[in-house]
XYZ file of C-alpha atoms in Angstrom:
357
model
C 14.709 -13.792 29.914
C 14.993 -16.657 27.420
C 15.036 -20.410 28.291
C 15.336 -23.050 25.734
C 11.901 -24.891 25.143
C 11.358 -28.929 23.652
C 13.989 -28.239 21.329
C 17.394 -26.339 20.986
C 16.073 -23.973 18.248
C 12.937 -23.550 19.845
C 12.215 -20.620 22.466
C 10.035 -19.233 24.793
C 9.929 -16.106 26.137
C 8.542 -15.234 29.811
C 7.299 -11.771 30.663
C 7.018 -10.281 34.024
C 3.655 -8.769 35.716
C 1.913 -11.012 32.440
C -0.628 -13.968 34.082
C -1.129 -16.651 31.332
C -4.466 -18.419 32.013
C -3.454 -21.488 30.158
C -0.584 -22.982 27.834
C -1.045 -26.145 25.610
C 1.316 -27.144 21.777
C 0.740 -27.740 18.623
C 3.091 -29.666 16.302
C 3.609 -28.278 12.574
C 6.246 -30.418 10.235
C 7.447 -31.545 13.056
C 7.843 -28.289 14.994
C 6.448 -27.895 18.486
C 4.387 -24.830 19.107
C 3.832 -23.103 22.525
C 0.389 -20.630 23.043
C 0.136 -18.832 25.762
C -3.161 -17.085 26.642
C -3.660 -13.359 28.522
C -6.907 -13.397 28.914
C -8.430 -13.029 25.348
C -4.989 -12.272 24.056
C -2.827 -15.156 22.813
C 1.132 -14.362 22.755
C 2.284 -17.532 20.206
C 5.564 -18.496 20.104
C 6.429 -19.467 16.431
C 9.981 -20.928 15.680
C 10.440 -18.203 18.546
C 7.643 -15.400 19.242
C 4.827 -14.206 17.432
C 4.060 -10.375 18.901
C 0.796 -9.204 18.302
C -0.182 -6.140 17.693
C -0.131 -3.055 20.643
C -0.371 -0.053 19.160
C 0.482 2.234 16.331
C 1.591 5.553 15.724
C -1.036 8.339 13.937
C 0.615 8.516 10.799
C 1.148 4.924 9.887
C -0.266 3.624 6.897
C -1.201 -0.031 7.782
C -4.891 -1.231 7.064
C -6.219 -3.465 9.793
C -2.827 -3.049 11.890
C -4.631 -5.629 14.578
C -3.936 -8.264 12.518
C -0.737 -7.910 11.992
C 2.260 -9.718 14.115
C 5.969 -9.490 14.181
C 7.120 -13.452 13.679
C 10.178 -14.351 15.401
C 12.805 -17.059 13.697
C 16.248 -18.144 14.133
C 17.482 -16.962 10.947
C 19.350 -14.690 8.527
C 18.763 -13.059 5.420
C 19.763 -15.126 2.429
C 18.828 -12.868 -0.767
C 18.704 -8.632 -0.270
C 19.074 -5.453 -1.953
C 19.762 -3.167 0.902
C 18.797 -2.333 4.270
C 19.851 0.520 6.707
C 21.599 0.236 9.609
C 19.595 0.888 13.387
C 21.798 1.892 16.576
C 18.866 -0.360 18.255
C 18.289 -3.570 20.484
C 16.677 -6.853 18.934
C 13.643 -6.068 20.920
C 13.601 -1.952 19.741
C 14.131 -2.930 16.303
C 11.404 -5.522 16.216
C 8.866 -2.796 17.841
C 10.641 -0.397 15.045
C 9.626 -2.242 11.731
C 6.138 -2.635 13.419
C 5.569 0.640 13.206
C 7.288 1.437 10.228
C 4.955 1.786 7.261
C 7.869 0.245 4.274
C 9.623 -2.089 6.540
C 9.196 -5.786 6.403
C 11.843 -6.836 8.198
C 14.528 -7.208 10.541
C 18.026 -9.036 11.244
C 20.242 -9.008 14.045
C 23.299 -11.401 13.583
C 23.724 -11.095 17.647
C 20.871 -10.120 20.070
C 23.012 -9.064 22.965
C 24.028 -6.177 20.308
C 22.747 -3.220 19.848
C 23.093 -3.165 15.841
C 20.663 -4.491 13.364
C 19.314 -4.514 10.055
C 16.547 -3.392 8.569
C 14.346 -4.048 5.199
C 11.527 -2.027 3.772
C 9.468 -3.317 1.320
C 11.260 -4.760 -1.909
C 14.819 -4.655 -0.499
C 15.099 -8.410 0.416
C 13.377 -11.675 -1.301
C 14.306 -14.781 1.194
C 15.404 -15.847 4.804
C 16.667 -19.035 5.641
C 16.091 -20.680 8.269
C 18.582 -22.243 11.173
C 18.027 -24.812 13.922
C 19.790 -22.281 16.631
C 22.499 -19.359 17.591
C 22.114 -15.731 18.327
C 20.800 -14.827 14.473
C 17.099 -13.713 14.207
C 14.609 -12.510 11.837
C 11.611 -10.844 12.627
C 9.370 -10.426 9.277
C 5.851 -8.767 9.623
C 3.012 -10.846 8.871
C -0.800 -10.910 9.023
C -3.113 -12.969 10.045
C -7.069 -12.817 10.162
C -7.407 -14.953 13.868
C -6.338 -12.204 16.438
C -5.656 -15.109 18.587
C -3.121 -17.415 17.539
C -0.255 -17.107 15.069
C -0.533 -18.490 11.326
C 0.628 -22.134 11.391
C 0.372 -23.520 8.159
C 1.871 -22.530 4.540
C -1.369 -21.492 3.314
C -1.676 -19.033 6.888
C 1.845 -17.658 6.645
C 1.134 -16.500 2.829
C -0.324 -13.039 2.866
C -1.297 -10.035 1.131
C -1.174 -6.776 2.898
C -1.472 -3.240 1.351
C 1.003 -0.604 2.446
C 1.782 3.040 1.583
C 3.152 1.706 -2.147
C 2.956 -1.835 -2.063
C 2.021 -5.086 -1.187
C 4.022 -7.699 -0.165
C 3.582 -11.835 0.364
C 5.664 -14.310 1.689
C 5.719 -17.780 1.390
C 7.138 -20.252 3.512
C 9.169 -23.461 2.084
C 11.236 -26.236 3.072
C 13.164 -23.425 5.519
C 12.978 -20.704 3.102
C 10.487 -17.876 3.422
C 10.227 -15.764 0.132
C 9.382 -12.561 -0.319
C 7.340 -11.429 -3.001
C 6.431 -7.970 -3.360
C 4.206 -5.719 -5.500
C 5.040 -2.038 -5.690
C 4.139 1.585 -6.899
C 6.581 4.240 -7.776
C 7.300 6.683 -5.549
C 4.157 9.106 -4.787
C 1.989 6.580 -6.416
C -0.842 4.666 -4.446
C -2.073 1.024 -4.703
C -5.728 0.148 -5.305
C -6.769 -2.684 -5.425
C -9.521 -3.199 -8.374
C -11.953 -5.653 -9.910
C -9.576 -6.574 -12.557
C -5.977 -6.234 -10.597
C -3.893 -4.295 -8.658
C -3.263 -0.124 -9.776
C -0.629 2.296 -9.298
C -2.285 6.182 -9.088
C -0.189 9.004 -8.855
C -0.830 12.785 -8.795
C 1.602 14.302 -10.868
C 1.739 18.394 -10.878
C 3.703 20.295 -13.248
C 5.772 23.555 -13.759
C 3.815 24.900 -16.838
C 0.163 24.252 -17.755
C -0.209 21.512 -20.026
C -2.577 19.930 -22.039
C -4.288 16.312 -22.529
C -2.014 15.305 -24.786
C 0.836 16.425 -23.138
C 0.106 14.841 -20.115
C -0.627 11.507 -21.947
C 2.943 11.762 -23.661
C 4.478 12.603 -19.899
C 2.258 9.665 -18.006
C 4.039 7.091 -20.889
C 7.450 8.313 -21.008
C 8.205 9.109 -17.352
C 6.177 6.638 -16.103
C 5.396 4.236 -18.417
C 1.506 4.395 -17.780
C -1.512 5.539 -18.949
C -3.575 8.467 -17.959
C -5.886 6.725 -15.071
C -9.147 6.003 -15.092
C -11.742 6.488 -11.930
C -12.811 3.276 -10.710
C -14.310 3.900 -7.436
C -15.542 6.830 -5.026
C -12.402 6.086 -2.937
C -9.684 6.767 -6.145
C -11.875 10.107 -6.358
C -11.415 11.155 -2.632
C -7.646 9.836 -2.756
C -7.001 12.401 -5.733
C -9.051 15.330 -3.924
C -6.789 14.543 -0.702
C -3.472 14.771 -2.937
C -4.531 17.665 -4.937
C -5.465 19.939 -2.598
C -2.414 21.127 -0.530
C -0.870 20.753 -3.722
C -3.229 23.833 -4.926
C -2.259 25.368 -1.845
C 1.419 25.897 -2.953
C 0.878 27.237 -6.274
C 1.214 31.103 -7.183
C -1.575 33.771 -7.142
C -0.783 33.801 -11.373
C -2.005 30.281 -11.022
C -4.927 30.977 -8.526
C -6.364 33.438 -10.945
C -7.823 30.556 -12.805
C -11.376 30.020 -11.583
C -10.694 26.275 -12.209
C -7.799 23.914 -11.916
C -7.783 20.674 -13.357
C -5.664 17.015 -13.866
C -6.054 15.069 -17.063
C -7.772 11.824 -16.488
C -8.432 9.160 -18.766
C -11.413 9.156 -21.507
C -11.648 10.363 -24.858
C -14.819 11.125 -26.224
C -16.435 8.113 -28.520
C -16.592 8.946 -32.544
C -20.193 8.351 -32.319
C -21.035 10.898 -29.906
C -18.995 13.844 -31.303
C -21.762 16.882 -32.825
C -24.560 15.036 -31.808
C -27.191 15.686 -28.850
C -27.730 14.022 -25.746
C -29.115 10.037 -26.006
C -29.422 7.035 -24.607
C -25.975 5.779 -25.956
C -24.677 9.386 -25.616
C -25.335 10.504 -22.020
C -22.677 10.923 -19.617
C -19.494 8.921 -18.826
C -20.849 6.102 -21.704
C -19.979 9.308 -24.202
C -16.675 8.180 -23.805
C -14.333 5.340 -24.265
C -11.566 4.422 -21.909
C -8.332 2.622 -22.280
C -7.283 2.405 -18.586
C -6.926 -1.119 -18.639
C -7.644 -2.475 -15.302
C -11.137 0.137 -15.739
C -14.655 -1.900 -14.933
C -16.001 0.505 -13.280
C -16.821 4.112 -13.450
C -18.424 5.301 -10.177
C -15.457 7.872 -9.983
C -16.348 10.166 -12.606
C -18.051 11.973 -10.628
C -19.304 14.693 -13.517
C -19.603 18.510 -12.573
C -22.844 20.617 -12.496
C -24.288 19.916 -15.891
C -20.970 18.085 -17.398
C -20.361 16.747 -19.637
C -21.544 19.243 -21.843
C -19.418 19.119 -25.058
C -21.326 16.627 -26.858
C -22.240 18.770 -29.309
C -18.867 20.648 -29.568
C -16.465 19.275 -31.929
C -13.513 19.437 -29.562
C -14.147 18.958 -26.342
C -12.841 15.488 -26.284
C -11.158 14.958 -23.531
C -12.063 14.356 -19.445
C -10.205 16.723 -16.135
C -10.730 16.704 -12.818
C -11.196 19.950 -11.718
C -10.787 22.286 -8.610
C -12.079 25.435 -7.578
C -8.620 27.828 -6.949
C -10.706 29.942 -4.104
C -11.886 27.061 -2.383
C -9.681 23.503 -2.990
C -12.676 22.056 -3.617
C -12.933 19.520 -6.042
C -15.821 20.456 -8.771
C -16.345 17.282 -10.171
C -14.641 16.218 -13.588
C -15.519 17.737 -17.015
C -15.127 17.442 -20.272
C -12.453 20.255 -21.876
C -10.384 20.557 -25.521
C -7.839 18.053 -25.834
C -5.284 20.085 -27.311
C -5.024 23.337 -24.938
C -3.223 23.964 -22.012
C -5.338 26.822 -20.216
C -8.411 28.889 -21.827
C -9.873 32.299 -19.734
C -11.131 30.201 -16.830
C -9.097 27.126 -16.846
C -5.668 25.878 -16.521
C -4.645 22.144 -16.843
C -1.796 21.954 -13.702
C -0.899 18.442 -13.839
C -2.260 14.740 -14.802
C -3.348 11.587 -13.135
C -0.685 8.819 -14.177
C -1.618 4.906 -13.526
C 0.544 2.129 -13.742
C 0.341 -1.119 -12.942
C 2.626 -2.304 -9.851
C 6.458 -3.449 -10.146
C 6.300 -7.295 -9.208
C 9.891 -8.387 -7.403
């Protein structure tokens, strides 16, 4: 049931078999806030309702879904792309985009309708606000106090990784922006010393080699082979890769190794030349990943690299065992071939920095 509260735009919404402990406002721009407490659990009512998180379905990709809440305004969409179309209440809708892993949020022109629209993640940039009538938006936001709602500017500006992207939104004299950052398809988001980073595990038909994967990373993508900043980008690419080596034929399998182009080319200085302190290990090479500070993902194979005194083997893979999946470490190979008796080069590791909207 919903009964109008201090002011006409303003509601608050009662639930049944819910005891509230306590109740007190808050004033923001002029704005009067209602909190209501269940126990530890606050249910804020923000230009309408803040929901706080329930649950959320196994496969959803939110980090640190308990601090995220569905915010409630009187409202419609004022700048969009596209959205699709739900055959669903207000309230299923809302619960909907929660657990949606792209969608940021929803519209319904009418609430006593069973229609409304909804926006994933790039495909709409503002909402206006309204003092009143049957149009809300609910937009997904997060907030790091599990018991209240944001409140301020500052509060109600967040950054939130999803499945490919990361969103903000900023609100302003009664328009909340959308800004979002985001991956192409297949590609993941990591967040790094120096930026954000788009990774994606790209497989191909036909073997290829370094410098064909290089040529494919730029002109498909328009990226760079990637580099291995941290542990995590290393156990992200072994949980990609692996079904993928599932799939592939038994011609395929009969390599003892499998590998993905990474970035690194070894350094002038440490081509035909024996193991030192300036040639020994991952500072053999130089890297032009540019968001790369780090190296603690090159995570080198039994007794790799061990080209340094070859005059070839220039370049860096990540490679698999085809009996097992398992990843066995990266290594460094020939630049310029696309399979030798043991090997075969299936695919590359593309990065890209994120799409700003």
């Amino acid at each position: 049931m919903e009964t109008p509260f201090l002011e006409s735009f303003f509601l608050s919404y009662y639930i049944e078999n819910w005891f509230f402990l306590s109740h007190f406002h808050r004033t923001l721009n002029g704005r009067n806030l209602l909190f209501y407490y269940h126990f530890s659990l606050v249910i804020a009512r923000y230009y309408g309702r803040c929901r706080p998180h329930a649950s959320s379905s196994s496969n959803t990709k939110i980090q640190n879904p308990e601090t995220y809440k569905m915010i409630i305004i009187y409202g419609s969409p004022q700048s969009f792309t596209t959205y699709s179309n739900e055959s669903l209440t207000f309230e299923e809708c809302v619960n909907y985009c929660f657990e949606s892993e792209t969608c940021v949020a929803v519209y319904n022109s009418d609430v006593t309708t069973t229609v409304c629209q909804m926006f994933d993640l790039g495909k709409i940039s503002k909402v206006k606000e309204t003092n009143g009538g049957g149009a809300k938006v609910a937009m997904k936001m997060n907030s790091t106090d599990p018991l209240q709602c944001p409140l301020t500017a500052e509060e109600n500006t967040f950054s939130t990784e999803m499945q490919n992207g990361q969103y903000n939104i900023t609100p302003l004299n009664g328009i909340w922006t959308f800004s979002s950052r985001s991956c192409p398809l297949n590609f993941t988001m990591f967040e790094r010393p120096l930026g954000f980073w788009c990774i994606g595990v790209i497989p191909v038909p036909n073997l290829l080699s370094q410098e064909t994967g290089a040529s494919l990373c730029s002109s498909v993508y328009g990226g760079i082979l990637s580099g291995l900043q941290t542990l995590d980008e290393y156990n992200y690419i072994i949980g990609i890769v692996q079904p993928i080596l599932e799939q592939v034929t038994e011609t395929i399998k009969s390599y003892g190794t499998l590998g993905f182009w990474i970035n690194g080319s070894r350094k002038p200085t440490c081509k035909q030349t024996v193991t030192s302190a300036t040639c020994n290990g991952t500072n053999e090479f130089d890297f032009t990943d540019p968001l790369l500070s780090a190296y603690d993902g090159y995570v080198w194979g039994k007794d790799q690299p061990s080209g340094i005194g070859a005059t070839d083997s220039n370049c860096i893979h990540f490679g698999f065992n085809t009996s097992t999946y398992q990843s066995v470490g990266v290594d460094d190979y020939k630049c310029t071939v696309a399979n030798t008796t043991n090997a075969g080069f299936l695919g590359y590791i593309c990065g890209v920095r994120p799409t700003i909207r």
